[in-house]
Tab-separated table of C-alpha atoms in Angstrom:
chain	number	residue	atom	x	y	z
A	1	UNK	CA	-118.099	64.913	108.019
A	2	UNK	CA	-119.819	61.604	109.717
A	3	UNK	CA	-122.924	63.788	110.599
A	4	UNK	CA	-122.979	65.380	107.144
A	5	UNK	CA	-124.233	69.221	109.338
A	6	UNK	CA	-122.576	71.016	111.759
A	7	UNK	CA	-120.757	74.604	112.465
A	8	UNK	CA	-117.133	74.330	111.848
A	9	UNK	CA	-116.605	77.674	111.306
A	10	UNK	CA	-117.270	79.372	114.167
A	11	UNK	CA	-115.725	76.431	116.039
A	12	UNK	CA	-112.283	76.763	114.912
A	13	UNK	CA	-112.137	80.550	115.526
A	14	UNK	CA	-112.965	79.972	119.190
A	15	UNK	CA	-110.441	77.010	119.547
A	16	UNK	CA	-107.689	78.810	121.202
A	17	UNK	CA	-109.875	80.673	123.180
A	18	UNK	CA	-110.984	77.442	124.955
A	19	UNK	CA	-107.814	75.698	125.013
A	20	UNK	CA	-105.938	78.316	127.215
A	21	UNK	CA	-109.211	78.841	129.216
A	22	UNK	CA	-109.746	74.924	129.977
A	23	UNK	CA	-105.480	74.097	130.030
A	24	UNK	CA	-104.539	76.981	131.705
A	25	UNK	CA	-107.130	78.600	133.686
A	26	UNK	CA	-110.191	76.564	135.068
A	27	UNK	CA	-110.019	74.779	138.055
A	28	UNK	CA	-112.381	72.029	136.986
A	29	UNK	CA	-111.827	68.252	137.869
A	30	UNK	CA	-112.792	65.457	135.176
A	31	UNK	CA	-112.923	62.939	137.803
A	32	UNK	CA	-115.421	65.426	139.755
A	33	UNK	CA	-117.378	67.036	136.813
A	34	UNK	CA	-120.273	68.376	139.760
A	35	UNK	CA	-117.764	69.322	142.298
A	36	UNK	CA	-119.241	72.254	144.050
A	37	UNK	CA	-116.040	74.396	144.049
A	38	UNK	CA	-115.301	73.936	140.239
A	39	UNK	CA	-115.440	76.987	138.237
A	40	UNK	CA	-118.279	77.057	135.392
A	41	UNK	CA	-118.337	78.042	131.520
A	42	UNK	CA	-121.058	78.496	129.385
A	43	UNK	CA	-120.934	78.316	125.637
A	44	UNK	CA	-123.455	80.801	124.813
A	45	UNK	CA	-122.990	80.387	120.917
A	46	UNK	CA	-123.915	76.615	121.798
A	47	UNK	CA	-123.465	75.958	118.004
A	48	UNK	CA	-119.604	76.011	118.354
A	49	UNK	CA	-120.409	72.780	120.211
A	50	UNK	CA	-117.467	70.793	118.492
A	51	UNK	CA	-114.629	72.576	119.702
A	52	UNK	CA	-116.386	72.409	123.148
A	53	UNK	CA	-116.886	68.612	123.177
A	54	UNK	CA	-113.129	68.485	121.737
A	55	UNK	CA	-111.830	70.548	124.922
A	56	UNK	CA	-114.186	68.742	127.186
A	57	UNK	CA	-112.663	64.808	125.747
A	58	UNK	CA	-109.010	65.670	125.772
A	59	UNK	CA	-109.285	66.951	129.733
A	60	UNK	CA	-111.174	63.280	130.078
A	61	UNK	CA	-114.278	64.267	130.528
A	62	UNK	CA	-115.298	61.643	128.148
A	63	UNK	CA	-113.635	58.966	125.622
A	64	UNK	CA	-112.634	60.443	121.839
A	65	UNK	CA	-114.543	57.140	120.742
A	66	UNK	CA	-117.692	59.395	121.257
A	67	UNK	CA	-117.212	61.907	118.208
A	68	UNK	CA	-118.062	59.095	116.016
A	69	UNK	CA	-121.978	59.277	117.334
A	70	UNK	CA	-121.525	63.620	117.153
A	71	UNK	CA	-125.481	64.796	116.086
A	72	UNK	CA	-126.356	61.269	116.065
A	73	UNK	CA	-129.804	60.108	117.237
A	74	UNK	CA	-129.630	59.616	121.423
A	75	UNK	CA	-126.094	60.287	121.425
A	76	UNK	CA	-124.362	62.294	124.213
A	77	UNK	CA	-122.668	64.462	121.674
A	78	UNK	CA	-125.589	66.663	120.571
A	79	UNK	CA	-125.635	69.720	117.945
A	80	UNK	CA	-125.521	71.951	120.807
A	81	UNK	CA	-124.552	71.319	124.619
A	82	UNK	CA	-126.869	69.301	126.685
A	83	UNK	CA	-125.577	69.445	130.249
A	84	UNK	CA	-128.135	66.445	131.080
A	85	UNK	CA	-126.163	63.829	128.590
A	86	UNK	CA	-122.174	65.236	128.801
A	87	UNK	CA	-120.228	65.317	131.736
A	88	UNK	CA	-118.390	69.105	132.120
A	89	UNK	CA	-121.098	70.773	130.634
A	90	UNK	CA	-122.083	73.258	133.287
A	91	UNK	CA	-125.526	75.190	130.790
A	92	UNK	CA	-127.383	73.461	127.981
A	93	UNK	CA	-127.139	76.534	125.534
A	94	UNK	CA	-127.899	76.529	121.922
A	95	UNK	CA	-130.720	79.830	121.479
A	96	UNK	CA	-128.790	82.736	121.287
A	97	UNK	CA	-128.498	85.329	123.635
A	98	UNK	CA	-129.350	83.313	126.512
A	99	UNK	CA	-125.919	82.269	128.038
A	100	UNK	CA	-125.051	85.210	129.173
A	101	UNK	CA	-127.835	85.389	131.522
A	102	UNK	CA	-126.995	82.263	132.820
A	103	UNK	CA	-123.701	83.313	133.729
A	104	UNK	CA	-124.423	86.506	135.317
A	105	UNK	CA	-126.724	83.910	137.543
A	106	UNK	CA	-124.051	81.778	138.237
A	107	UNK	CA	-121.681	83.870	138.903
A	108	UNK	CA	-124.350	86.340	141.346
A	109	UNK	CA	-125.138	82.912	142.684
A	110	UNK	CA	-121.593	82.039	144.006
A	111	UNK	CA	-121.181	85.607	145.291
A	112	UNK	CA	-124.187	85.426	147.147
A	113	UNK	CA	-122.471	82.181	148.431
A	114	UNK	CA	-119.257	83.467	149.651
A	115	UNK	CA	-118.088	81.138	147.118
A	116	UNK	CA	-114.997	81.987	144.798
A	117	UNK	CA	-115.774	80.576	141.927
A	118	UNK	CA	-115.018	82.051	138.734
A	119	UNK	CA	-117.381	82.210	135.839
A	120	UNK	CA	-116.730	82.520	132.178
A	121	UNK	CA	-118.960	82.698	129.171
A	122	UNK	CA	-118.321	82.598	125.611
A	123	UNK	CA	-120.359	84.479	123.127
A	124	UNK	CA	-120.585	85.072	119.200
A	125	UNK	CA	-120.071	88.545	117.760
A	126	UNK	CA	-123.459	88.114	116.152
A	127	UNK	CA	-125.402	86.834	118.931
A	128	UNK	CA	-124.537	90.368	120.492
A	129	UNK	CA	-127.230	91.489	118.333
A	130	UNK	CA	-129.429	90.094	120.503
A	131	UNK	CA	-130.651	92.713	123.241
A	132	UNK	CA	-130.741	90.291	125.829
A	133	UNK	CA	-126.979	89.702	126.028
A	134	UNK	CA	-127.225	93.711	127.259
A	135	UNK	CA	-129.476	93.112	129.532
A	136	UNK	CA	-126.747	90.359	131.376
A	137	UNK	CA	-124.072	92.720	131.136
A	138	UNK	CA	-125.864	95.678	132.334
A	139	UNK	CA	-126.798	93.324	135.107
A	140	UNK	CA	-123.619	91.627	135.594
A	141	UNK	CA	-121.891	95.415	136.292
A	142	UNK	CA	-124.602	96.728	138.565
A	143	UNK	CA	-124.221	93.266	141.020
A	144	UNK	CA	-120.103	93.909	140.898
A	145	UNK	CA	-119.515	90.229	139.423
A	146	UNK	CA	-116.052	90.706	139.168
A	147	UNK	CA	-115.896	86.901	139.293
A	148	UNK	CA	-117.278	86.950	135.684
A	149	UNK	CA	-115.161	87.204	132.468
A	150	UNK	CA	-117.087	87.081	129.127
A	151	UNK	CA	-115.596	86.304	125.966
A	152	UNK	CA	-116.562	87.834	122.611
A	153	UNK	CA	-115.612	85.498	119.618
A	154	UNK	CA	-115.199	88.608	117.026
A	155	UNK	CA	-114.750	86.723	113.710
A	156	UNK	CA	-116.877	89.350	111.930
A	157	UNK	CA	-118.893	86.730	110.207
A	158	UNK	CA	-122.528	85.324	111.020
A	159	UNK	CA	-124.911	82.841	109.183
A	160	UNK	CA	-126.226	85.811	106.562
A	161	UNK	CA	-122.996	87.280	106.278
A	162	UNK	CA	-120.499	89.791	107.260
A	163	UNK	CA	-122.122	91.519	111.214
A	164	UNK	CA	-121.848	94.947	109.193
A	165	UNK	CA	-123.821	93.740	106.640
A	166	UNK	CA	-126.730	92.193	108.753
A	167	UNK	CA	-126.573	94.422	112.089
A	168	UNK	CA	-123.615	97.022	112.593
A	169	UNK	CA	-122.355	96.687	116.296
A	170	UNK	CA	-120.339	99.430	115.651
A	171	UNK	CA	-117.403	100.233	118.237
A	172	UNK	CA	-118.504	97.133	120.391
A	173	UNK	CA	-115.505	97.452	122.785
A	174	UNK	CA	-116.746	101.042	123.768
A	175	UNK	CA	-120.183	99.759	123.910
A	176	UNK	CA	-118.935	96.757	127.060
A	177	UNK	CA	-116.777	99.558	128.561
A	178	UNK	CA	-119.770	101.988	129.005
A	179	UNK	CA	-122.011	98.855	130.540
A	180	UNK	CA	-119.440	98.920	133.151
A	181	UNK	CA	-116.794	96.136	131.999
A	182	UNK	CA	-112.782	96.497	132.052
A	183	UNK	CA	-112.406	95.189	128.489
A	184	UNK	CA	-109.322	93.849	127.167
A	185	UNK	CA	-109.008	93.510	123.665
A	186	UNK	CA	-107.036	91.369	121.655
A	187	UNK	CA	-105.988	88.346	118.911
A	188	UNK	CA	-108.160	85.766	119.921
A	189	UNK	CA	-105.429	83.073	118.315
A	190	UNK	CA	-102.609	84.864	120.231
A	191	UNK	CA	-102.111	82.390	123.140
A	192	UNK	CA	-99.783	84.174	125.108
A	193	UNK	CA	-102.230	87.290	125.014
A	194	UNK	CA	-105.392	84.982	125.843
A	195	UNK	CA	-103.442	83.765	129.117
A	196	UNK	CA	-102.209	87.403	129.990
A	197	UNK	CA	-105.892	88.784	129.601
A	198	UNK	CA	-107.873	85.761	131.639
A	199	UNK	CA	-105.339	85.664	134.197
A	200	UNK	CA	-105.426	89.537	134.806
A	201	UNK	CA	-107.685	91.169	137.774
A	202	UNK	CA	-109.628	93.948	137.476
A	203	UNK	CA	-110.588	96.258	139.551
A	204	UNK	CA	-112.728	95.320	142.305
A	205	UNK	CA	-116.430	94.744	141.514
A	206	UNK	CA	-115.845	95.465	138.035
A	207	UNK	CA	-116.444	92.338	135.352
A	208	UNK	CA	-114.447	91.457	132.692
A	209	UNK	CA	-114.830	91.250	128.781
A	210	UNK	CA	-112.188	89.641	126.891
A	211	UNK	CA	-113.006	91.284	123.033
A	212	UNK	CA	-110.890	88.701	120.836
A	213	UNK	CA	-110.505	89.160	116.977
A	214	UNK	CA	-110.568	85.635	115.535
A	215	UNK	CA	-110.490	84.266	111.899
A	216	UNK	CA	-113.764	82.109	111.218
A	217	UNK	CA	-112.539	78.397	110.255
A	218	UNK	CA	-109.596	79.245	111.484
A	219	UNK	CA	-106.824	76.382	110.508
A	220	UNK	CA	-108.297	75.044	107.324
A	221	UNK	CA	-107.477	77.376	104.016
A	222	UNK	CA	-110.343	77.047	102.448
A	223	UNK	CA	-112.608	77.722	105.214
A	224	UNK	CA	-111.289	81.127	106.696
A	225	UNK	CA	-113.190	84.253	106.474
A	226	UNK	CA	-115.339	82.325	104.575
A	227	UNK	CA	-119.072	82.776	105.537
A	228	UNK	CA	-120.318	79.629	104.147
A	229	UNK	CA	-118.562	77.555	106.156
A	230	UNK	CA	-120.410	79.119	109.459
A	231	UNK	CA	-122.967	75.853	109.138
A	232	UNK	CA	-122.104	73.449	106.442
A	233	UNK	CA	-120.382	69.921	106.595
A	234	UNK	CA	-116.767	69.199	104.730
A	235	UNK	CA	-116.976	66.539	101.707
A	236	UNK	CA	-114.697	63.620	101.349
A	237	UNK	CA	-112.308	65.635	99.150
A	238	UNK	CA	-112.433	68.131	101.740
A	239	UNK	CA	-112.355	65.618	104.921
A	240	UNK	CA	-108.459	64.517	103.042
């Protein structure tokens, strides 16, 4: 609302998704943001920054007193991540179809390593248009990165409308299993399902994709399923 712009849509449907991931999963240290050891996410839909930053500042990463600068000129809190301005952020992200790659490179980088760190990536339903996100998992299956789990955020909805209407990804689930991933599909606002399916092992040297149905704008009535609120700002009425 301060910034007047933003992407609360696709934010909220992602929420839970984060929450269990960064409360219940990571091992990540606020007081260590850099630590070698930690494990790593990348937002690959960087847009969904909000829910991200709001994660990140409730694990104290940072102080709440910073969403008040959020988009603002030189602030830390940027429209997408910048890993150079907020502590936590492990990939500056924000053109689509890129953080995927980078996780497939983190996570072949700590194998090469010996390390056991674990890896996790969040994409958009949409951005899976995009041929590069392919490319990583094709990759990510044929280096055995079973210390990578990606997450799908499948709220049907992009910027011009429904996925079928723009670009049909079709039986997507199908489409990760035959790149090689143990996919578990799922209600991405179904906590006790989002613990069960990040905490589960796959088979060895296989990845995994966590395929989660979600509700864009999520939370707010007037904002789910609703396609313009994928970029677009509340008013005061709508702030109350």
């Amino acid at each position: 609302y301060h910034a007047k712009s933003g992407h609360p849509g696709g934010s909220m449907s992602c929420m839970d998704l984060l929450t269990v991931l960064y409360f219940g999963v990571m091992r990540i240290d606020p007081d260590a943001p850099h630590a070698p050891n930690r494990d790593r996410f990348v937002l690959s839909k960087g847009h969904a920054a909000p829910c991200y930053y709001g994660v990140l500042a409730e694990k104290g990463f940072f102080s709440r007193d910073e969403f008040k600068n959020f988009r603002q000129l030189h602030s830390i809190l940027q429209g997408h991540p910048d890993c150079k301005k907020v502590p936590g952020i492990d990939a500056s992200t924000g053109s689509l179809g890129q953080g995927c790659s980078i996780a497939v490179g983190m996570a072949l980088g700590a194998k090469l390593q010996g390390k056991d760190t674990k890896v996790f990536a969040m994409l958009g339903d949409g951005e899976c248009q995009e041929g590069q996100i392919w490319e990583a998992l094709m990759s990510a299956a044929h280096y055995k990165l079973d210390n990578l789990t990606v997450m799908v955020d499948n709220n049907g909805l992009q910027i011009d409308g429904s996925n079928n209407e723009v670009m049909s990804l079709g039986d997507l689930a199908a489409k990760v299993r035959a790149f090689g991933f143990e996919v578990f599909e799922l209600d991405g606002h179904d906590i006790a399902a989002i613990e069960a399916a990040l905490s589960a092992r796959t088979a060895p040297g296989v990845p995994k994709c966590i395929l989660a149905h979600t509700v864009k704008g999520k939370g707010v009535s007037f904002m789910e399923n609703q396609v313009g609120w994928h970029g677009k700002a509340p008013n005061e009425e709508q702030r109350q």
